[in-house]
Short mmCIF file of N, CA and C in Angstrom, two decimals:
data_model
loop_
_atom_site.label_atom_id
_atom_site.label_comp_id
_atom_site.label_asym_id
_atom_site.label_seq_id
_atom_site.Cartn_x
_atom_site.Cartn_y
_atom_site.Cartn_z
N MET Q 1 -55.54 94.47 125.23
CA MET Q 1 -55.93 92.89 125.09
C MET Q 1 -56.99 93.33 125.91
N HIS Q 2 -58.01 92.79 125.55
CA HIS Q 2 -59.29 92.65 126.66
C HIS Q 2 -59.07 90.98 127.49
N ASN Q 3 -59.71 91.21 128.64
CA ASN Q 3 -59.22 90.32 129.44
C ASN Q 3 -60.87 89.54 129.36
N LYS Q 4 -61.24 88.57 128.89
CA LYS Q 4 -62.51 87.58 128.73
C LYS Q 4 -63.61 87.58 129.91
N SER Q 5 -63.08 87.80 131.07
CA SER Q 5 -63.58 87.59 132.34
C SER Q 5 -64.29 89.03 132.64
N THR Q 6 -63.94 89.95 132.01
CA THR Q 6 -64.15 91.53 132.19
C THR Q 6 -65.55 91.39 131.43
N SER Q 7 -66.75 92.19 132.36
CA SER Q 7 -68.03 92.11 131.80
C SER Q 7 -68.26 93.83 131.09
N HIS Q 8 -68.85 94.20 130.44
CA HIS Q 8 -69.39 95.75 130.38
C HIS Q 8 -70.83 95.33 130.66
N THR Q 9 -71.27 96.36 131.37
CA THR Q 9 -72.62 96.49 132.05
C THR Q 9 -73.63 97.53 131.57
N GLY Q 10 -72.91 98.27 131.51
CA GLY Q 10 -73.67 99.47 130.55
C GLY Q 10 -73.02 100.60 129.86
N ALA Q 11 -73.67 101.61 129.76
CA ALA Q 11 -72.95 102.48 128.72
C ALA Q 11 -71.99 103.53 129.27
N ALA Q 12 -70.91 103.88 128.89
CA ALA Q 12 -70.15 104.96 129.23
C ALA Q 12 -70.84 105.97 129.92
N GLY Q 13 -70.27 106.17 131.17
CA GLY Q 13 -71.29 107.42 132.08
C GLY Q 13 -72.37 107.06 132.63
N ALA Q 14 -72.62 105.84 132.40
CA ALA Q 14 -74.49 105.56 133.13
C ALA Q 14 -73.94 106.12 134.46
N GLY Q 15 -72.65 105.61 135.12
CA GLY Q 15 -72.52 105.72 136.32
C GLY Q 15 -72.66 107.71 137.01
N LEU Q 16 -73.06 108.51 136.20
CA LEU Q 16 -73.07 109.94 136.31
C LEU Q 16 -74.34 110.37 137.22
N SER Q 17 -73.94 111.36 137.98
CA SER Q 17 -75.28 111.85 138.53
C SER Q 17 -76.10 112.75 137.37
N GLU Q 18 -76.92 113.43 137.86
CA GLU Q 18 -77.81 113.93 136.89
C GLU Q 18 -77.02 115.28 136.08
N LEU Q 19 -76.35 116.31 137.55
CA LEU Q 19 -75.90 117.50 137.33
C LEU Q 19 -74.47 117.07 136.30
N GLN Q 20 -73.90 115.95 136.65
CA GLN Q 20 -72.52 115.89 135.78
C GLN Q 20 -72.75 115.20 134.65
N ALA Q 21 -74.00 114.45 134.41
CA ALA Q 21 -74.55 114.23 132.93
C ALA Q 21 -74.86 115.35 131.87
N GLU Q 22 -75.36 116.41 133.05
CA GLU Q 22 -75.78 117.64 131.71
C GLU Q 22 -74.29 118.40 131.33
N THR Q 23 -74.02 118.72 132.34
CA THR Q 23 -72.45 119.07 132.23
C THR Q 23 -72.05 118.62 131.13
N GLU Q 24 -71.63 117.18 131.64
CA GLU Q 24 -70.84 116.37 130.07
C GLU Q 24 -71.66 116.93 128.71
N ALA Q 25 -72.80 116.48 128.85
CA ALA Q 25 -73.58 116.95 127.59
C ALA Q 25 -73.34 118.71 126.70
N ARG Q 26 -73.53 119.25 127.96
CA ARG Q 26 -73.03 120.83 127.54
C ARG Q 26 -71.71 121.06 126.86
N ARG Q 27 -70.93 120.01 127.28
CA ARG Q 27 -69.49 119.99 127.00
C ARG Q 27 -69.79 119.63 125.82
N ILE Q 28 -69.97 118.39 125.41
CA ILE Q 28 -70.01 117.32 123.87
C ILE Q 28 -70.67 118.78 123.31
N ILE Q 29 -71.73 119.10 123.48
CA ILE Q 29 -72.40 120.13 122.99
C ILE Q 29 -71.79 121.10 122.32
N ALA Q 30 -71.11 122.05 123.15
CA ALA Q 30 -70.17 123.25 122.43
C ALA Q 30 -69.05 122.60 121.83
N ASP Q 31 -68.58 121.41 122.27
CA ASP Q 31 -67.40 121.08 121.31
C ASP Q 31 -67.58 120.96 120.07
N ALA Q 32 -68.92 120.55 119.60
CA ALA Q 32 -69.72 119.99 118.17
C ALA Q 32 -69.73 121.00 117.41
N TYR Q 33 -69.82 122.09 117.84
CA TYR Q 33 -70.64 123.17 117.04
C TYR Q 33 -69.63 123.85 115.89
N ARG Q 34 -70.23 123.80 114.95
CA ARG Q 34 -69.61 124.65 113.80
C ARG Q 34 -70.03 125.66 113.07
N ASP Q 35 -68.83 127.13 113.32
CA ASP Q 35 -69.38 128.03 112.56
C ASP Q 35 -69.48 128.40 111.00
N THR Q 36 -70.46 128.25 110.00
CA THR Q 36 -70.53 127.77 108.81
C THR Q 36 -70.81 129.13 107.92
N ALA Q 37 -70.51 130.46 108.64
CA ALA Q 37 -70.14 131.79 107.80
C ALA Q 37 -68.76 131.44 107.12
N PRO Q 38 -68.78 131.88 105.82
CA PRO Q 38 -67.78 132.12 104.60
C PRO Q 38 -66.56 132.94 105.43
N VAL Q 39 -65.16 132.47 105.14
CA VAL Q 39 -64.11 132.99 105.66
C VAL Q 39 -63.23 132.85 104.45
N ALA Q 40 -62.59 134.26 103.98
CA ALA Q 40 -61.64 134.78 103.03
C ALA Q 40 -60.72 133.86 103.41
N GLN Q 41 -60.32 132.94 102.11
CA GLN Q 41 -58.98 132.52 102.42
C GLN Q 41 -57.89 132.71 101.50
N PRO Q 42 -56.57 132.59 101.70
CA PRO Q 42 -55.75 133.51 100.90
C PRO Q 42 -55.60 132.95 99.31
N GLY Q 43 -55.31 133.67 98.43
CA GLY Q 43 -55.57 133.62 97.50
C GLY Q 43 -56.04 134.64 96.57
N ARG Q 44 -56.89 133.77 95.63
CA ARG Q 44 -57.85 134.47 94.62
C ARG Q 44 -59.03 134.24 95.91
N PRO Q 45 -60.02 135.58 94.99
CA PRO Q 45 -60.95 135.70 96.32
C PRO Q 45 -61.88 134.90 95.51
N PRO Q 46 -62.97 134.04 96.25
CA PRO Q 46 -64.53 133.65 96.08
C PRO Q 46 -64.93 133.67 94.98
N MET Q 47 -65.16 133.63 93.79
CA MET Q 47 -66.16 133.68 92.72
C MET Q 47 -66.96 132.55 92.42
N SER Q 48 -67.87 132.76 91.64
CA SER Q 48 -68.82 131.61 91.34
C SER Q 48 -67.88 130.44 90.01
N GLN Q 49 -68.54 129.43 89.77
CA GLN Q 49 -67.92 128.83 89.16
C GLN Q 49 -67.78 129.30 87.47
N GLY Q 50 -68.66 129.55 86.96
CA GLY Q 50 -68.19 130.17 85.78
C GLY Q 50 -67.29 131.49 85.06
N ALA Q 51 -67.53 132.19 86.64
CA ALA Q 51 -66.44 133.52 86.72
C ALA Q 51 -65.32 132.55 86.44
N THR Q 52 -64.86 131.76 87.73
CA THR Q 52 -63.69 130.99 87.74
C THR Q 52 -62.78 130.28 86.49
N ASP Q 53 -64.32 129.75 85.60
CA ASP Q 53 -63.53 128.87 84.30
C ASP Q 53 -63.41 130.47 83.51
N ALA Q 54 -64.43 131.10 83.37
CA ALA Q 54 -63.60 132.19 82.12
C ALA Q 54 -62.25 132.89 83.01
N SER Q 55 -62.14 133.52 83.90
CA SER Q 55 -60.73 133.69 84.34
C SER Q 55 -59.53 132.35 83.87
N VAL Q 56 -60.30 131.55 84.52
CA VAL Q 56 -58.94 130.36 83.80
C VAL Q 56 -58.45 130.31 82.38
N LEU Q 57 -59.92 130.21 81.73
CA LEU Q 57 -59.51 130.39 80.27
C LEU Q 57 -59.17 131.49 79.83
N LEU Q 58 -59.34 133.07 80.32
CA LEU Q 58 -57.78 133.99 79.88
C LEU Q 58 -56.68 134.03 80.35
N LEU Q 59 -56.53 133.60 81.61
CA LEU Q 59 -55.17 132.94 81.57
C LEU Q 59 -54.39 132.20 80.52
N ALA Q 60 -55.03 131.38 80.79
CA ALA Q 60 -54.38 130.55 79.54
C ALA Q 60 -54.22 130.44 78.00
N GLY Q 61 -55.46 131.55 77.80
CA GLY Q 61 -54.89 132.20 76.32
C GLY Q 61 -54.16 133.29 76.70
N GLY Q 62 -53.88 133.90 77.54
CA GLY Q 62 -52.79 135.33 77.83
C GLY Q 62 -51.52 134.26 78.17
N ALA Q 63 -51.32 133.06 78.31
CA ALA Q 63 -49.79 132.63 78.22
C ALA Q 63 -49.63 132.14 77.33
N THR Q 64 -50.38 131.94 76.20
CA THR Q 64 -50.17 130.69 75.04
C THR Q 64 -49.96 131.94 74.02
N THR Q 65 -50.33 133.14 73.93
CA THR Q 65 -50.26 134.21 73.06
C THR Q 65 -48.73 134.74 73.83
N VAL Q 66 -48.42 134.98 74.78
CA VAL Q 66 -47.16 135.12 74.81
C VAL Q 66 -46.16 134.23 74.59
N MET Q 67 -46.62 132.90 74.90
CA MET Q 67 -45.42 131.91 73.40
C MET Q 67 -45.34 131.81 72.41
N VAL Q 68 -46.73 131.84 72.09
CA VAL Q 68 -46.44 132.02 70.87
C VAL Q 68 -45.83 133.31 70.01
N GLY Q 69 -46.05 134.48 70.49
CA GLY Q 69 -45.87 135.50 70.30
C GLY Q 69 -43.79 135.70 70.40
N GLY Q 70 -43.21 135.24 71.31
CA GLY Q 70 -42.00 135.02 71.90
C GLY Q 70 -41.47 134.27 70.89
N THR Q 71 -41.87 133.06 70.58
CA THR Q 71 -41.49 132.24 69.62
C THR Q 71 -40.87 132.89 68.27
N ALA Q 72 -42.29 133.52 67.75
CA ALA Q 72 -41.87 134.21 66.59
C ALA Q 72 -41.07 135.45 66.60
N GLY Q 73 -41.01 135.93 67.70
CA GLY Q 73 -40.07 137.01 68.33
C GLY Q 73 -38.65 136.53 67.81
N VAL Q 74 -38.38 135.49 68.75
CA VAL Q 74 -37.09 134.51 68.63
C VAL Q 74 -36.53 134.33 67.08
N LEU Q 75 -37.60 133.82 66.66
CA LEU Q 75 -37.16 133.32 65.08
C LEU Q 75 -36.93 134.28 64.25
N MET Q 76 -37.36 135.28 64.56
CA MET Q 76 -36.87 136.45 63.56
C MET Q 76 -35.89 137.46 63.95
N TYR Q 77 -35.69 137.00 65.13
CA TYR Q 77 -34.12 137.89 65.54
C TYR Q 77 -33.47 136.94 64.87
N VAL Q 78 -33.71 135.46 65.03
CA VAL Q 78 -32.28 134.65 64.99
C VAL Q 78 -32.00 134.68 63.48
N SER Q 79 -32.71 134.37 62.73
CA SER Q 79 -32.91 134.15 61.84
C SER Q 79 -32.60 135.57 60.45
N GLN Q 80 -32.63 136.81 61.03
CA GLN Q 80 -32.46 138.06 60.69
C GLN Q 80 -32.89 138.38 59.39
N PHE Q 81 -33.57 137.52 58.88
CA PHE Q 81 -34.23 137.89 57.60
C PHE Q 81 -35.98 137.22 57.31
N ALA Q 82 -36.00 136.96 58.62
CA ALA Q 82 -37.55 136.20 58.44
C ALA Q 82 -38.74 137.35 58.60
N ASP Q 83 -39.42 137.11 57.16
CA ASP Q 83 -40.64 138.08 56.91
C ASP Q 83 -41.90 138.36 58.05
N PRO Q 84 -42.25 139.17 58.55
CA PRO Q 84 -43.21 138.85 59.87
C PRO Q 84 -44.58 138.43 59.59
N ILE Q 85 -44.81 138.57 58.14
CA ILE Q 85 -46.34 138.59 57.58
C ILE Q 85 -46.16 136.72 57.61
N VAL Q 86 -45.05 136.50 56.99
CA VAL Q 86 -45.16 134.72 57.07
C VAL Q 86 -45.30 133.98 58.33
N CYS Q 87 -44.14 134.39 59.03
CA CYS Q 87 -44.12 134.06 60.62
C CYS Q 87 -45.31 134.37 61.34
N SER Q 88 -46.61 135.19 61.08
CA SER Q 88 -47.59 135.44 61.84
C SER Q 88 -48.40 134.63 61.03
N LEU Q 89 -48.48 134.59 59.91
CA LEU Q 89 -49.50 133.18 58.97
C LEU Q 89 -49.00 131.61 59.50
N VAL Q 90 -47.64 131.58 60.01
CA VAL Q 90 -47.26 130.29 60.36
C VAL Q 90 -47.90 129.87 61.82
N PHE Q 91 -47.48 131.08 62.83
CA PHE Q 91 -47.80 130.57 64.10
C PHE Q 91 -49.24 131.07 64.41
N GLY Q 92 -50.14 132.10 63.52
CA GLY Q 92 -51.34 132.11 63.77
C GLY Q 92 -52.52 130.77 63.31
N ALA Q 93 -51.93 130.29 62.35
CA ALA Q 93 -53.17 129.30 61.32
C ALA Q 93 -53.26 128.56 62.75
N PRO Q 94 -52.64 127.50 63.64
CA PRO Q 94 -52.92 126.95 64.70
C PRO Q 94 -54.05 127.24 65.37
N SER Q 95 -53.72 128.89 65.73
CA SER Q 95 -54.65 129.61 66.68
C SER Q 95 -56.29 129.42 66.20
N PHE Q 96 -56.29 129.96 64.78
CA PHE Q 96 -57.96 129.74 63.76
C PHE Q 96 -58.18 128.73 63.86
N LEU Q 97 -57.26 127.60 63.51
CA LEU Q 97 -57.69 126.26 63.62
C LEU Q 97 -58.42 125.62 64.91
N VAL Q 98 -58.09 126.24 66.23
CA VAL Q 98 -58.39 125.91 67.03
C VAL Q 98 -59.80 126.58 67.39
N LEU Q 99 -59.84 127.78 67.21
CA LEU Q 99 -60.70 128.34 67.47
C LEU Q 99 -61.91 128.11 66.45
N ALA Q 100 -61.74 127.78 64.93
CA ALA Q 100 -62.76 126.84 64.49
C ALA Q 100 -63.17 125.82 64.64
N LEU Q 101 -62.47 124.94 65.27
CA LEU Q 101 -62.87 123.60 65.98
C LEU Q 101 -63.32 123.72 66.89
N ALA Q 102 -63.42 124.86 67.96
CA ALA Q 102 -63.94 125.11 68.74
C ALA Q 102 -65.39 125.48 68.64
N ARG Q 103 -65.74 126.23 67.85
CA ARG Q 103 -67.16 127.09 67.35
C ARG Q 103 -67.60 125.93 67.06
N LEU Q 104 -66.94 125.19 65.95
CA LEU Q 104 -67.98 123.78 65.20
C LEU Q 104 -68.48 122.68 66.00
N ALA Q 105 -67.48 122.77 67.25
CA ALA Q 105 -67.92 121.77 68.49
C ALA Q 105 -68.96 122.16 69.64
N ARG Q 106 -69.19 123.50 69.28
CA ARG Q 106 -70.06 124.13 70.43
C ARG Q 106 -71.89 123.73 69.60
N ARG Q 107 -71.50 124.10 68.20
CA ARG Q 107 -72.30 124.20 67.64
C ARG Q 107 -73.41 122.68 67.22
N ALA Q 108 -72.10 121.48 67.43
CA ALA Q 108 -72.37 119.82 66.97
C ALA Q 108 -73.24 119.75 68.41
N LYS Q 109 -73.72 120.12 69.36
CA LYS Q 109 -73.92 119.72 70.64
C LYS Q 109 -75.66 119.85 70.40
N PRO Q 110 -75.80 118.79 70.61
CA PRO Q 110 -77.61 118.15 70.31
C PRO Q 110 -78.50 119.69 71.25
N ALA Q 111 -79.70 120.25 70.41
CA ALA Q 111 -80.73 120.87 71.15
C ALA Q 111 -81.34 119.83 72.38
N PRO Q 112 -81.60 120.64 73.44
CA PRO Q 112 -81.78 120.12 74.69
C PRO Q 112 -83.38 119.62 74.53
N ASP Q 113 -83.75 118.01 74.98
CA ASP Q 113 -85.24 117.93 75.17
C ASP Q 113 -86.05 118.44 76.43
N ILE Q 114 -87.52 119.59 75.71
CA ILE Q 114 -88.07 119.93 77.16
C ILE Q 114 -89.59 119.55 77.12
N HIS Q 115 -89.09 119.24 78.18
CA HIS Q 115 -90.62 118.13 78.68
C HIS Q 115 -91.50 119.19 79.43
N HIS Q 116 -92.83 119.70 79.35
CA HIS Q 116 -93.77 120.01 80.15
C HIS Q 116 -94.48 119.00 80.83
N HIS Q 117 -94.55 119.69 81.87
CA HIS Q 117 -95.59 118.49 82.55
C HIS Q 117 -96.49 119.36 83.42
N TYR Q 118 -97.92 118.82 83.10
CA TYR Q 118 -98.78 119.82 83.65
C TYR Q 118 -99.55 118.90 84.76
N ALA Q 119 -100.63 119.60 85.43
CA ALA Q 119 -101.06 118.92 86.50
C ALA Q 119 -102.30 119.76 86.55
N GLY Q 120 -103.83 119.23 85.76
CA GLY Q 120 -104.83 119.83 85.35
C GLY Q 120 -105.19 120.26 83.98
N PRO Q 121 -106.39 120.69 83.82
CA PRO Q 121 -106.74 120.77 82.43
C PRO Q 121 -105.97 122.29 81.40
N VAL Q 122 -105.26 121.89 80.53
CA VAL Q 122 -104.57 122.82 79.79
C VAL Q 122 -105.06 123.04 78.57
N HIS Q 123 -104.88 124.45 78.39
CA HIS Q 123 -105.90 125.20 76.79
C HIS Q 123 -104.88 125.74 76.15
N GLN Q 124 -104.48 125.34 74.89
CA GLN Q 124 -103.59 125.62 73.92
C GLN Q 124 -104.44 126.84 73.06
N ASP Q 125 -104.08 127.91 73.00
CA ASP Q 125 -104.79 129.24 72.00
C ASP Q 125 -103.72 129.30 71.08
N ARG Q 126 -104.02 129.12 69.38
CA ARG Q 126 -103.53 129.17 68.36
C ARG Q 126 -103.58 129.78 67.83
N ARG Q 127 -104.51 130.79 68.31
CA ARG Q 127 -104.88 131.88 67.00
C ARG Q 127 -103.33 132.99 66.94
N THR Q 128 -103.66 133.63 66.06
CA THR Q 128 -102.38 134.11 65.00
C THR Q 128 -103.28 135.58 65.29
N VAL Q 129 -102.21 136.79 65.50
CA VAL Q 129 -103.24 138.23 65.80
C VAL Q 129 -101.71 139.01 64.94
N HIS Q 130 -102.89 139.70 63.79
CA HIS Q 130 -102.14 140.51 63.06
C HIS Q 130 -102.33 142.02 63.33
N SER Q 131 -101.71 142.37 63.53
CA SER Q 131 -101.82 144.21 64.44
C SER Q 131 -101.17 145.21 63.33
N ARG Q 132 -101.65 146.50 63.48
CA ARG Q 132 -101.37 147.90 62.70
C ARG Q 132 -100.84 148.88 63.46
N THR Q 133 -100.08 149.50 63.46
CA THR Q 133 -99.93 150.69 64.38
C THR Q 133 -99.72 152.06 63.04
N SER Q 134 -100.38 152.75 63.35
CA SER Q 134 -100.01 153.68 62.85
C SER Q 134 -100.81 155.02 63.45
N GLY Q 135 -100.28 156.44 62.92
CA GLY Q 135 -101.12 158.05 63.19
C GLY Q 135 -100.05 158.52 64.10
N VAL Q 136 -99.63 159.79 64.27
CA VAL Q 136 -98.88 160.52 64.90
C VAL Q 136 -99.13 159.73 66.70
N TRP Q 137 -100.01 159.83 67.04
CA TRP Q 137 -100.39 159.22 68.13
C TRP Q 137 -100.50 157.70 67.84
N ALA Q 138 -99.60 156.96 68.45
CA ALA Q 138 -99.67 155.10 67.95
C ALA Q 138 -101.22 154.64 68.59
N LYS Q 139 -101.77 154.28 67.75
CA LYS Q 139 -103.13 153.90 68.38
C LYS Q 139 -102.64 151.82 67.49
N THR Q 140 -103.05 150.87 67.74
CA THR Q 140 -103.10 149.79 67.76
C THR Q 140 -104.23 149.20 67.72
N HIS Q 141 -104.55 148.25 66.41
CA HIS Q 141 -105.48 147.45 66.15
C HIS Q 141 -104.93 146.34 65.90
N ASN Q 142 -105.60 145.60 66.90
CA ASN Q 142 -105.49 144.00 66.65
C ASN Q 142 -106.30 143.38 66.02
N GLN Q 143 -106.22 142.63 65.03
CA GLN Q 143 -107.33 141.83 64.49
C GLN Q 143 -106.88 140.28 64.55
N PRO Q 144 -107.74 139.35 64.77
CA PRO Q 144 -107.41 137.57 65.53
C PRO Q 144 -107.58 137.43 63.88
#
């Protein structure tokens, strides 16, 4: 608890000599230094975000394939008369459905708006150039 009769008449360290203040400042600055060099962490090596996303997608796809194939194998073994073609159709159909929906969703994204901002006069050249290249030694004739 604070005693109400105690008054604070200066900043902490105000009673230090110049040499003591300089030493204290060096100590604080030395303690505050932070090395920003990257250090490899245990686990996966550092990668870009795109590479990380692709890696996770490939791992998930591989795990899904193993689960679907294992289920189909167990089903064929247990039933003793399961047709491999029917099993591939039954277990493969959801994969094709997911791939088709993913492709449809990717195409459904609207095209981004492109805005160009220019500072100063702009000249747009809208001429069409028709060219014809002929001969053993190629010679191009451009005609506006």
